[in-house]
Short mmCIF file of N, CA and C in Angstrom, two decimals:
data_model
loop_
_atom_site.label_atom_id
_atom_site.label_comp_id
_atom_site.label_asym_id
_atom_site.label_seq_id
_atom_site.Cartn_x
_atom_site.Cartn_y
_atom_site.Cartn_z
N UNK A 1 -37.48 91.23 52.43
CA UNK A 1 -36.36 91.28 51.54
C UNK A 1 -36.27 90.03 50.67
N UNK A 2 -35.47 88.95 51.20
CA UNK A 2 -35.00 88.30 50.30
C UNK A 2 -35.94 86.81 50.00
N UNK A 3 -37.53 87.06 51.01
CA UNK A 3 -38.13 86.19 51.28
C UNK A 3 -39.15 86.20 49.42
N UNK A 4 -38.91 87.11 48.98
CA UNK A 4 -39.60 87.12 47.46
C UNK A 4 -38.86 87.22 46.41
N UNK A 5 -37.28 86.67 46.53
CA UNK A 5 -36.86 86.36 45.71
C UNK A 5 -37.22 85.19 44.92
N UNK A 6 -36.72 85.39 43.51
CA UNK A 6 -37.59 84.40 42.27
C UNK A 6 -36.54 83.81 41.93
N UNK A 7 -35.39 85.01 41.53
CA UNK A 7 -34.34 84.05 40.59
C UNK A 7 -32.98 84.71 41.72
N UNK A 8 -32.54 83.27 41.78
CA UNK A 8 -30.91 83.91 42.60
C UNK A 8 -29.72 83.24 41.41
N UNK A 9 -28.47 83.58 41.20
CA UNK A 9 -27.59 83.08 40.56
C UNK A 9 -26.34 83.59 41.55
N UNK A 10 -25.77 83.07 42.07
CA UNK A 10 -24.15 82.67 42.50
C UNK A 10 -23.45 81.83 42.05
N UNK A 11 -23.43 81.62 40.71
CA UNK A 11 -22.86 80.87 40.17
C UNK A 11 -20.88 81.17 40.00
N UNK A 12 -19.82 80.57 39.64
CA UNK A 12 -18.52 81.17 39.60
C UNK A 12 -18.50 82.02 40.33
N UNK A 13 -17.91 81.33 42.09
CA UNK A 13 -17.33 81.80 42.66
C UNK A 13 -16.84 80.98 43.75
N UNK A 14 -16.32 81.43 44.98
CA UNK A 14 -15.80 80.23 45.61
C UNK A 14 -16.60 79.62 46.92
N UNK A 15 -17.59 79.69 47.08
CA UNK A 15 -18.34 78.65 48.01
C UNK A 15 -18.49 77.55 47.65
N UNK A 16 -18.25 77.12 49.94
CA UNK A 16 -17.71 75.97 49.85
C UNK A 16 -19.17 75.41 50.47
N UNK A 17 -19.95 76.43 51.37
CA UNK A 17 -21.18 75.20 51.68
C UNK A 17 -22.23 77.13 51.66
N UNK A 18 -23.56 75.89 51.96
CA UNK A 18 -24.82 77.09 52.05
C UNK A 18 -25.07 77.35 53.13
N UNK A 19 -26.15 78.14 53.67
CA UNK A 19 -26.34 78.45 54.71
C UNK A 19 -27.60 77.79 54.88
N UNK A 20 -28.07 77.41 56.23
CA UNK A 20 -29.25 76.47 56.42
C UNK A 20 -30.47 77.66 55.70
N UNK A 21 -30.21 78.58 55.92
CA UNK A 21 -31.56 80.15 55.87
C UNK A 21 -31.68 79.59 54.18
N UNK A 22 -31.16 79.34 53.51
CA UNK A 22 -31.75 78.79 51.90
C UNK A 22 -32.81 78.33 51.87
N UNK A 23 -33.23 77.56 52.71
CA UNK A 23 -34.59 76.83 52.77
C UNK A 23 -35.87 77.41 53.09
N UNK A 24 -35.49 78.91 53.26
CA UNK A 24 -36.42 79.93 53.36
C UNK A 24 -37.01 80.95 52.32
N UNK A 25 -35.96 80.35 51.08
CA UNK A 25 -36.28 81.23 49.57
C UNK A 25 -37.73 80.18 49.25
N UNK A 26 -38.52 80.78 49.76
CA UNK A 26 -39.68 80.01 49.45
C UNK A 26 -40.52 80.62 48.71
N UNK A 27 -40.40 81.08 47.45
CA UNK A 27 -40.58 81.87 46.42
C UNK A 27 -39.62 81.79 45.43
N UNK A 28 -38.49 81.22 45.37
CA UNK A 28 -37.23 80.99 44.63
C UNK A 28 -37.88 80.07 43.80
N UNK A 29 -37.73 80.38 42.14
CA UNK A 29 -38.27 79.87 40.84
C UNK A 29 -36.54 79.16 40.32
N UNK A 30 -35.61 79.76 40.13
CA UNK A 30 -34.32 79.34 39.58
C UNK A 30 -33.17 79.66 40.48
N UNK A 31 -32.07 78.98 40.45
CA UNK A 31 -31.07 78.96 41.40
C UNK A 31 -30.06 78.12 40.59
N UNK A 32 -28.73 79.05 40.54
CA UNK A 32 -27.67 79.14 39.78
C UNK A 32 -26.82 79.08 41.10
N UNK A 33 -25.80 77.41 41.21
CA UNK A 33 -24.55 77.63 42.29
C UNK A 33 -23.48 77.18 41.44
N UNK A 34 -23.81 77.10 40.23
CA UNK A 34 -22.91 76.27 39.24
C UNK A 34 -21.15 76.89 39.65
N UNK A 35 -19.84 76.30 38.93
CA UNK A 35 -19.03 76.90 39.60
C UNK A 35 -18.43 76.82 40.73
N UNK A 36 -18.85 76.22 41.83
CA UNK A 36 -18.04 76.61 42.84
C UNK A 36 -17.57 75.75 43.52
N UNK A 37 -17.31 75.46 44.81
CA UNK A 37 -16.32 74.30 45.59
C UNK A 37 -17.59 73.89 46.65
N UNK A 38 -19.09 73.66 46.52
CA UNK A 38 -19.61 73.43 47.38
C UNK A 38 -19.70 71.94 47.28
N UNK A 39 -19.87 70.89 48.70
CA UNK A 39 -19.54 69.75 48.69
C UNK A 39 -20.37 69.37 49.11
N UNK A 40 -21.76 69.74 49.82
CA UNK A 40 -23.03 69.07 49.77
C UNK A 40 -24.01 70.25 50.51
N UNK A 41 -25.24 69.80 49.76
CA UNK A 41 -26.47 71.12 50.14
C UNK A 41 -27.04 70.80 51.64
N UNK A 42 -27.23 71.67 52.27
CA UNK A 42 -27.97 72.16 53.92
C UNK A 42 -28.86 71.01 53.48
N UNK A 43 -28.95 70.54 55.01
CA UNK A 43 -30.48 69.66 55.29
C UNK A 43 -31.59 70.59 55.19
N UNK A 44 -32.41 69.94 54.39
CA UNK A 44 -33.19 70.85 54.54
C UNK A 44 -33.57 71.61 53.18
N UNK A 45 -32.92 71.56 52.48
CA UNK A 45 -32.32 72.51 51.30
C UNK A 45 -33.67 72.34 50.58
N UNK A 46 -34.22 70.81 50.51
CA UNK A 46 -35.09 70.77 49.37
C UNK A 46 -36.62 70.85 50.15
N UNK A 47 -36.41 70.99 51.18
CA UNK A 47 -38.22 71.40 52.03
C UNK A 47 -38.61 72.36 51.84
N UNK A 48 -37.74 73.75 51.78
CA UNK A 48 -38.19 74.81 51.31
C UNK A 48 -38.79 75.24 49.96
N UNK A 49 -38.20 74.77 49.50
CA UNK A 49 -37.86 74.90 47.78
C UNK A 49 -38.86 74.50 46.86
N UNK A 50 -40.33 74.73 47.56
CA UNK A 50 -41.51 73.99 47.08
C UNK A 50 -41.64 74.41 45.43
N UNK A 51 -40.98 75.91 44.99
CA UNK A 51 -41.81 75.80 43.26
C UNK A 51 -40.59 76.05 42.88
N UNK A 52 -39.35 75.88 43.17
CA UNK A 52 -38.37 76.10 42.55
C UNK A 52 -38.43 75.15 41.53
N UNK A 53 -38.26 75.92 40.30
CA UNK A 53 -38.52 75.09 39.20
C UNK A 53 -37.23 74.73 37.94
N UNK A 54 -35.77 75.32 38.55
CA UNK A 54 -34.47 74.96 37.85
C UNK A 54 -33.64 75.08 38.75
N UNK A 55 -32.81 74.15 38.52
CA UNK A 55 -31.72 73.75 39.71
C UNK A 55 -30.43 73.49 39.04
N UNK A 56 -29.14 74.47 38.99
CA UNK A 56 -27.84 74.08 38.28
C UNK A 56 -27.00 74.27 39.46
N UNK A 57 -26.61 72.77 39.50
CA UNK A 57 -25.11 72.84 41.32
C UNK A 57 -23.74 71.99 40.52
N UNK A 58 -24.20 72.39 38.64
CA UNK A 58 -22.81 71.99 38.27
C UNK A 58 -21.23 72.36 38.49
N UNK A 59 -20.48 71.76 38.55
CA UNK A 59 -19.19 72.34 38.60
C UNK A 59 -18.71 72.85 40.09
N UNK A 60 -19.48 71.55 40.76
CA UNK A 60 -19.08 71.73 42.22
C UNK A 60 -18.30 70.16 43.24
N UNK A 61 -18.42 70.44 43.92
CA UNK A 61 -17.48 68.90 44.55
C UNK A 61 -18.46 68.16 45.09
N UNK A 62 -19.54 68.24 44.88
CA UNK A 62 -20.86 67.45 45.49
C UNK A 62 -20.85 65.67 45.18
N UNK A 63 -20.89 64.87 46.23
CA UNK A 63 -20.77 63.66 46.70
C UNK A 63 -22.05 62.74 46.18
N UNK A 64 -23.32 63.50 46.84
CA UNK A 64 -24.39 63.42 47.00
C UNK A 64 -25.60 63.90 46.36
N UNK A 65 -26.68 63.92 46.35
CA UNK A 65 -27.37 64.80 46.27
C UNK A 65 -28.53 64.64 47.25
N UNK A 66 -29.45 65.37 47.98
CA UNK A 66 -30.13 65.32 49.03
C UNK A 66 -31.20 63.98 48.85
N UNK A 67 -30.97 63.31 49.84
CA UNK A 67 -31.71 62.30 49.41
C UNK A 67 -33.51 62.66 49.44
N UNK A 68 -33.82 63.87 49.71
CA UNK A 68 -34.98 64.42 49.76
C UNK A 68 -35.31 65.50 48.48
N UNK A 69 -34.90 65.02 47.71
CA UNK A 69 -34.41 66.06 46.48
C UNK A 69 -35.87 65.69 45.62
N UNK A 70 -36.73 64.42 46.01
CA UNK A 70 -38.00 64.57 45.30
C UNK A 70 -39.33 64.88 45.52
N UNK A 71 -38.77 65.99 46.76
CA UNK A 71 -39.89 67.19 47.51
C UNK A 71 -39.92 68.39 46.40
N UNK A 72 -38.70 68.63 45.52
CA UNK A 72 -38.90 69.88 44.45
C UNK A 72 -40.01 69.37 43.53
N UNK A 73 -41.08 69.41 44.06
CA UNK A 73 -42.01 69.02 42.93
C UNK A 73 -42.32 69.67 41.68
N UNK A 74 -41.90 71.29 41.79
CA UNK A 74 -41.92 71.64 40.33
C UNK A 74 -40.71 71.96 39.64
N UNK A 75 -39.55 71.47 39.98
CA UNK A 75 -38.17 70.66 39.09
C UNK A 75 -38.69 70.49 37.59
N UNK A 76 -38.29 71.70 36.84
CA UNK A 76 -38.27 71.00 35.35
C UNK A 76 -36.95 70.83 34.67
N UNK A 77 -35.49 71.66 35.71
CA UNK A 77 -34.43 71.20 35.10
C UNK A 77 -33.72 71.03 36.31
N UNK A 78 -32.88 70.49 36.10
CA UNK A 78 -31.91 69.57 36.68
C UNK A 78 -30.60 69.69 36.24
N UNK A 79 -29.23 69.95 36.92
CA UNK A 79 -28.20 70.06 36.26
C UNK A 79 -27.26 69.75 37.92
N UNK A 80 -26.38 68.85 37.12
CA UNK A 80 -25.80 68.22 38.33
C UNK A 80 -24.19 67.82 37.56
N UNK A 81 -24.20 68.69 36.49
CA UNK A 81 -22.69 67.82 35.83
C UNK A 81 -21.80 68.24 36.57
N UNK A 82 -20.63 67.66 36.24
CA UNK A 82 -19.22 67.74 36.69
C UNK A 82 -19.33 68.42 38.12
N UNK A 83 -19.63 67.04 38.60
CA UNK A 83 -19.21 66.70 40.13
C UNK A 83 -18.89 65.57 40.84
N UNK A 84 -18.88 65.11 41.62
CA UNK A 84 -18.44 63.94 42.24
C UNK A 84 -18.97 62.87 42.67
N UNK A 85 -20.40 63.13 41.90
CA UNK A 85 -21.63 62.02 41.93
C UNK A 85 -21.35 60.62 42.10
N UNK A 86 -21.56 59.74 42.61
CA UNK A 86 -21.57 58.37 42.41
C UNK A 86 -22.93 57.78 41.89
N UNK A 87 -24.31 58.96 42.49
CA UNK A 87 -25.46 57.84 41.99
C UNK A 87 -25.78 59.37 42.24
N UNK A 88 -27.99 58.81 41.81
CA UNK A 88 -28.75 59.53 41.41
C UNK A 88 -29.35 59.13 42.99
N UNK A 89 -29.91 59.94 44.07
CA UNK A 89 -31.10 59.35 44.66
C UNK A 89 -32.07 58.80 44.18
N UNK A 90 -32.91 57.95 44.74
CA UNK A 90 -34.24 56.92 44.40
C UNK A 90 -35.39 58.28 44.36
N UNK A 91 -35.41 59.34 44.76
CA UNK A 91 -36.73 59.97 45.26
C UNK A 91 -36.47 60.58 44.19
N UNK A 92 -35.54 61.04 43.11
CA UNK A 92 -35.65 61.37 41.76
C UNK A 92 -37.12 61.03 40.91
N UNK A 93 -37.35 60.02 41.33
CA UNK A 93 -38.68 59.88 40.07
C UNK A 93 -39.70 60.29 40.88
N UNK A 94 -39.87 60.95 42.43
CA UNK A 94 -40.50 61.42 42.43
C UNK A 94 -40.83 63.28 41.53
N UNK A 95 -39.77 63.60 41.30
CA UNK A 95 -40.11 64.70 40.25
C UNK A 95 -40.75 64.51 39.06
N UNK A 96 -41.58 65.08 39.36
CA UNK A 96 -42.73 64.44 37.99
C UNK A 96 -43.11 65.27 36.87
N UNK A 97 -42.49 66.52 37.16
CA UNK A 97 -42.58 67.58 36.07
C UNK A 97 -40.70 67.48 35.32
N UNK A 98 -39.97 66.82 36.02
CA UNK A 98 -39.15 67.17 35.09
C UNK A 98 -38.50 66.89 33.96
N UNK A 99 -37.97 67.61 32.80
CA UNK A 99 -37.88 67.11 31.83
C UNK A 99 -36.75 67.50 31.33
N UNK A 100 -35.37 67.99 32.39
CA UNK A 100 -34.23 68.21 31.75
C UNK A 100 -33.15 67.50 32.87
N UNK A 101 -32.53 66.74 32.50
CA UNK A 101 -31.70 65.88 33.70
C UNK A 101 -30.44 65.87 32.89
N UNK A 102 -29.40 66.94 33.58
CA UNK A 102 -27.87 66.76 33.41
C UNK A 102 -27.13 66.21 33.89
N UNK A 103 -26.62 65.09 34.05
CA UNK A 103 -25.46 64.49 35.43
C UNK A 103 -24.42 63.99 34.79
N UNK A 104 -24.12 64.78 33.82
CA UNK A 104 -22.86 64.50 32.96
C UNK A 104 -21.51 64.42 33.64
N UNK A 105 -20.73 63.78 33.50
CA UNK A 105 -19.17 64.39 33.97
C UNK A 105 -19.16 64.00 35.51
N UNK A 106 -19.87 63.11 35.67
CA UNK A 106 -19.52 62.34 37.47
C UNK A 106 -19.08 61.43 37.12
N UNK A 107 -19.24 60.10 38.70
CA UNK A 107 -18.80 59.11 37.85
C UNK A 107 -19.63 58.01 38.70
N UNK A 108 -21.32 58.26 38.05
CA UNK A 108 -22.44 57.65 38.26
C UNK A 108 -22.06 56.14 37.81
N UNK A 109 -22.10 55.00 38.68
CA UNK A 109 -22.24 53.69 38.01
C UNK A 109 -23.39 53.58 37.90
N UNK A 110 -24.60 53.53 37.79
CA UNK A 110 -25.72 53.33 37.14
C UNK A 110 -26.90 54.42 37.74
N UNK A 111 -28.05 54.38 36.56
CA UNK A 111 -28.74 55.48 36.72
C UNK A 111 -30.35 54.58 37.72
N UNK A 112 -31.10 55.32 37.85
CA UNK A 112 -32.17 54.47 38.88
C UNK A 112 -32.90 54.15 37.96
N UNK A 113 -33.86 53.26 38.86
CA UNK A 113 -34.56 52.20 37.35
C UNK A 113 -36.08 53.35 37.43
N UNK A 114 -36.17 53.82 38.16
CA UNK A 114 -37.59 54.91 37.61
C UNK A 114 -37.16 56.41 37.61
N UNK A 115 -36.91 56.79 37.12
CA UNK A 115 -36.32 58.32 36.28
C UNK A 115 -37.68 58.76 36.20
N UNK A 116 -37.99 60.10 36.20
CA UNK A 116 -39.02 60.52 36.20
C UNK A 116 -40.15 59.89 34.33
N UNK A 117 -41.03 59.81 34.29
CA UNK A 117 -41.47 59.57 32.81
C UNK A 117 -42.01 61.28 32.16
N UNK A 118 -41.68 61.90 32.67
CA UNK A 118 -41.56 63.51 31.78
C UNK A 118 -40.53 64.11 31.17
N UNK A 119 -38.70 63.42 31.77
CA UNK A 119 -37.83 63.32 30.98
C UNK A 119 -38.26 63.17 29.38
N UNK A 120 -37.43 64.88 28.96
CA UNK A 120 -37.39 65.12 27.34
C UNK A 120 -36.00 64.76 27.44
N UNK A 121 -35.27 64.90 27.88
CA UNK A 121 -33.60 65.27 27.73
C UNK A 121 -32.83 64.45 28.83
N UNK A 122 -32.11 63.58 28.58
CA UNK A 122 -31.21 63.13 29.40
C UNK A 122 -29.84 62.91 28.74
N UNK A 123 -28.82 63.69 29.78
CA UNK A 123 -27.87 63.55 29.17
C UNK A 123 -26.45 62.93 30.65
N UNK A 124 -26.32 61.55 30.55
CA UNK A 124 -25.21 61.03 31.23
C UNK A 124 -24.54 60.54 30.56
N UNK A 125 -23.72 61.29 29.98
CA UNK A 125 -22.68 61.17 29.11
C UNK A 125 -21.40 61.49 30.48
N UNK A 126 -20.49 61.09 30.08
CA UNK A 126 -18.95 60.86 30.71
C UNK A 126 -18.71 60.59 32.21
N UNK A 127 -19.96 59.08 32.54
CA UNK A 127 -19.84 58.50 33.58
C UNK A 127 -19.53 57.10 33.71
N UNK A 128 -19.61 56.53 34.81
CA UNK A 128 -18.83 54.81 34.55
C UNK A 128 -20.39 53.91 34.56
N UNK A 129 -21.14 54.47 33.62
CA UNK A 129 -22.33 53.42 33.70
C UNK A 129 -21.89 52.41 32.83
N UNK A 130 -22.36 51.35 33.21
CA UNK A 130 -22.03 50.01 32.50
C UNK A 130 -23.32 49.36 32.11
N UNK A 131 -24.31 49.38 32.77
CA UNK A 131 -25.76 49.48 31.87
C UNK A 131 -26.53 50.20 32.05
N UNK A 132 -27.97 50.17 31.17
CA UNK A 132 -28.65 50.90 31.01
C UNK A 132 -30.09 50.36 31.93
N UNK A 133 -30.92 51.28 32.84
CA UNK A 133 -31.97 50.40 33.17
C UNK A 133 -32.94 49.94 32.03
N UNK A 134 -33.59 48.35 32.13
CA UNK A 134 -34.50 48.34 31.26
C UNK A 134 -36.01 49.37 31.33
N UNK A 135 -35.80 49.93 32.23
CA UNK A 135 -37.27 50.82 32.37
C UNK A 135 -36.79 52.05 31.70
N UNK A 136 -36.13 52.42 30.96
CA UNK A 136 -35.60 53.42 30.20
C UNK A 136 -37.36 53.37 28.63
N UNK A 137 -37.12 52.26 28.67
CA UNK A 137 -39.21 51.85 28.07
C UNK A 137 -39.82 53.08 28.57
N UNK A 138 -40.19 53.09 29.65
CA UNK A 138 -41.30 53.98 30.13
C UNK A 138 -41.11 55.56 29.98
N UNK A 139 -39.80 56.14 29.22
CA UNK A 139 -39.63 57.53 29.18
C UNK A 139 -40.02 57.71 27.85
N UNK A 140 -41.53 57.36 27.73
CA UNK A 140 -42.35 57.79 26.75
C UNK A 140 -41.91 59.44 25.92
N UNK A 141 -41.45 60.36 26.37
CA UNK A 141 -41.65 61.54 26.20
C UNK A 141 -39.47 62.11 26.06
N UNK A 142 -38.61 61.08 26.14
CA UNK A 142 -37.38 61.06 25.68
C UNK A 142 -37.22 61.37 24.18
N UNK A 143 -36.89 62.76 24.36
CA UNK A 143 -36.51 62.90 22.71
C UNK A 143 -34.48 63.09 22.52
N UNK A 144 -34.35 63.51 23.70
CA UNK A 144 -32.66 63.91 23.38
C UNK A 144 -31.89 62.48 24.69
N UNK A 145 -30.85 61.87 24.01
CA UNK A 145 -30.27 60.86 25.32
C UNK A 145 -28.93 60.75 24.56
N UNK A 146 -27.81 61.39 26.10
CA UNK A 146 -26.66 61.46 25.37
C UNK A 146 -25.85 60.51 26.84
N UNK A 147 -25.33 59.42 25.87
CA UNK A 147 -24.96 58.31 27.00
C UNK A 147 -23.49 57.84 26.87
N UNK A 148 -22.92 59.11 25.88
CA UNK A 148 -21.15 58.59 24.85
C UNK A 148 -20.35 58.38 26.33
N UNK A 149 -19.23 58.19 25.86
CA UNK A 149 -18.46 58.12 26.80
C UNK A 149 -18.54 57.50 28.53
N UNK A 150 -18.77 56.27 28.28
CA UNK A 150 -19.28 55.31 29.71
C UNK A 150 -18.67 54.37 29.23
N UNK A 151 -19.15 53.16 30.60
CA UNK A 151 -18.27 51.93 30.47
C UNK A 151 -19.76 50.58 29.66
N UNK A 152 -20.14 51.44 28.95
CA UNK A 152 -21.41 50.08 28.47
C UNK A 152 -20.63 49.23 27.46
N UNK A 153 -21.53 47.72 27.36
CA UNK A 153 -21.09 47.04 26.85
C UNK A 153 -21.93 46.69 25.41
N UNK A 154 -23.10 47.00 26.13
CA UNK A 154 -24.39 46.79 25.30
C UNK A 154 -25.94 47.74 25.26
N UNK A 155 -26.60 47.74 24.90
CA UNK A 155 -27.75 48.62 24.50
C UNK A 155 -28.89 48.16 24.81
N UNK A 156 -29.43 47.89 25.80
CA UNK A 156 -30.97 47.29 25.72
C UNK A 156 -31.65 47.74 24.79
N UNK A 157 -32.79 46.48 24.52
CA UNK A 157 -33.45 46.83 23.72
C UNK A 157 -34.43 48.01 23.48
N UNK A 158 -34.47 48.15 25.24
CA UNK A 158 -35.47 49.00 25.45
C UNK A 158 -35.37 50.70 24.36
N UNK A 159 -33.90 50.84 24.52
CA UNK A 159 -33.84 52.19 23.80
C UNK A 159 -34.40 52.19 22.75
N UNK A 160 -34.59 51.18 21.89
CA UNK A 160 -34.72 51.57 20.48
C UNK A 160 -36.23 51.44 20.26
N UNK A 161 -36.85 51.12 21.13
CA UNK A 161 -38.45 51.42 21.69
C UNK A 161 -38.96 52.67 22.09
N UNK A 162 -37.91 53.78 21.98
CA UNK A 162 -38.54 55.18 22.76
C UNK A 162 -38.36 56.35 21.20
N UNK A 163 -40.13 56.02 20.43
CA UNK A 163 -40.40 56.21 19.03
C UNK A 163 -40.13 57.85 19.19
N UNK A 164 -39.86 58.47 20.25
CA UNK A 164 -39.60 60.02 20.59
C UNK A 164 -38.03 60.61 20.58
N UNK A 165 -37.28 58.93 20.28
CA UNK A 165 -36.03 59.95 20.31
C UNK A 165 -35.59 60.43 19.12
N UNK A 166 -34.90 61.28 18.91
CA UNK A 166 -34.36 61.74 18.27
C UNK A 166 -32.89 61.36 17.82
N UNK A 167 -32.50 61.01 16.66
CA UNK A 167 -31.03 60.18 16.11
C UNK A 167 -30.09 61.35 15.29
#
């Protein structure tokens, strides 16, 4: 049955947590929980999840995010807005295919200093970052970066070094 599912969406509705058996969609390509009142993902969540390749858990009460979250090795999007984020895990740059990172609308004080370098799109806009890492350099392949609405003071130089973004 549900062991060859590709695409699941439960998005808008009212769950509050998952069930550990998620980690068994091991064939799951996209996964939609956007919407709902869940407050942190099953242990485990991201061992299964070997080619899942889009991930939206916006618009939920999530604290955290699995600190094993850079086992999704084929992660090309990422969507984590409006939730209750404080930070990004470190094992983030182990995703190395991805190139869409949402974590808009938390209230991230700063982002990690190695972000994946396949990031096209980053958008942390309406969080309490107050700087920017200087390794923001190495996202060779950054064409979209939406950073309005934070607590910065200043701009490293580094941004205006990434000849891919887009103004």
């Amino acid at each position: 049955g549900w062991k060859f599912l590709k695409t699941l969406n439960m998005g808008e509705n009212n769950l509050t947590s998952l069930p550990d058996a998620f980690s068994k969609l091991k064939s799951l390509t996209w996964l939609c929980l956007s919407g709902n009142m869940i407050e942190e993902l099953p242990s485990g969540f991201c061992k299964g999840l070997q080619v899942l390749a889009c991930l939206k858990v916006g618009g939920n009460r999530l604290k955290v995010l699995p600190a094993d979250i850079g086992l999704l090795k084929c992660l090309v999007e990422l969507d984590v807005k409006q939730n209750n984020l404080i930070a990004l895990p470190q094992s983030i740059e182990n995703l190395e295919k991805l190139e869409k990172l949402i974590c808009m609308q938390n209230t991230i004080t700063e982002l990690p200093e190695n972000l994946p370098k396949s990031i096209a799109t980053l958008n942390a806009s309406a969080n309490l970052l107050t700087f920017l890492p200087t390794t923001l350099v190495n996202l060779k392949k950054l064409q979209w970066l939406n950073i309005s609405y934070n607590k910065l003071t200043f701009i490293p130089d580094a941004v205006y070094s990434l000849t891919n973004l887009s103004l």
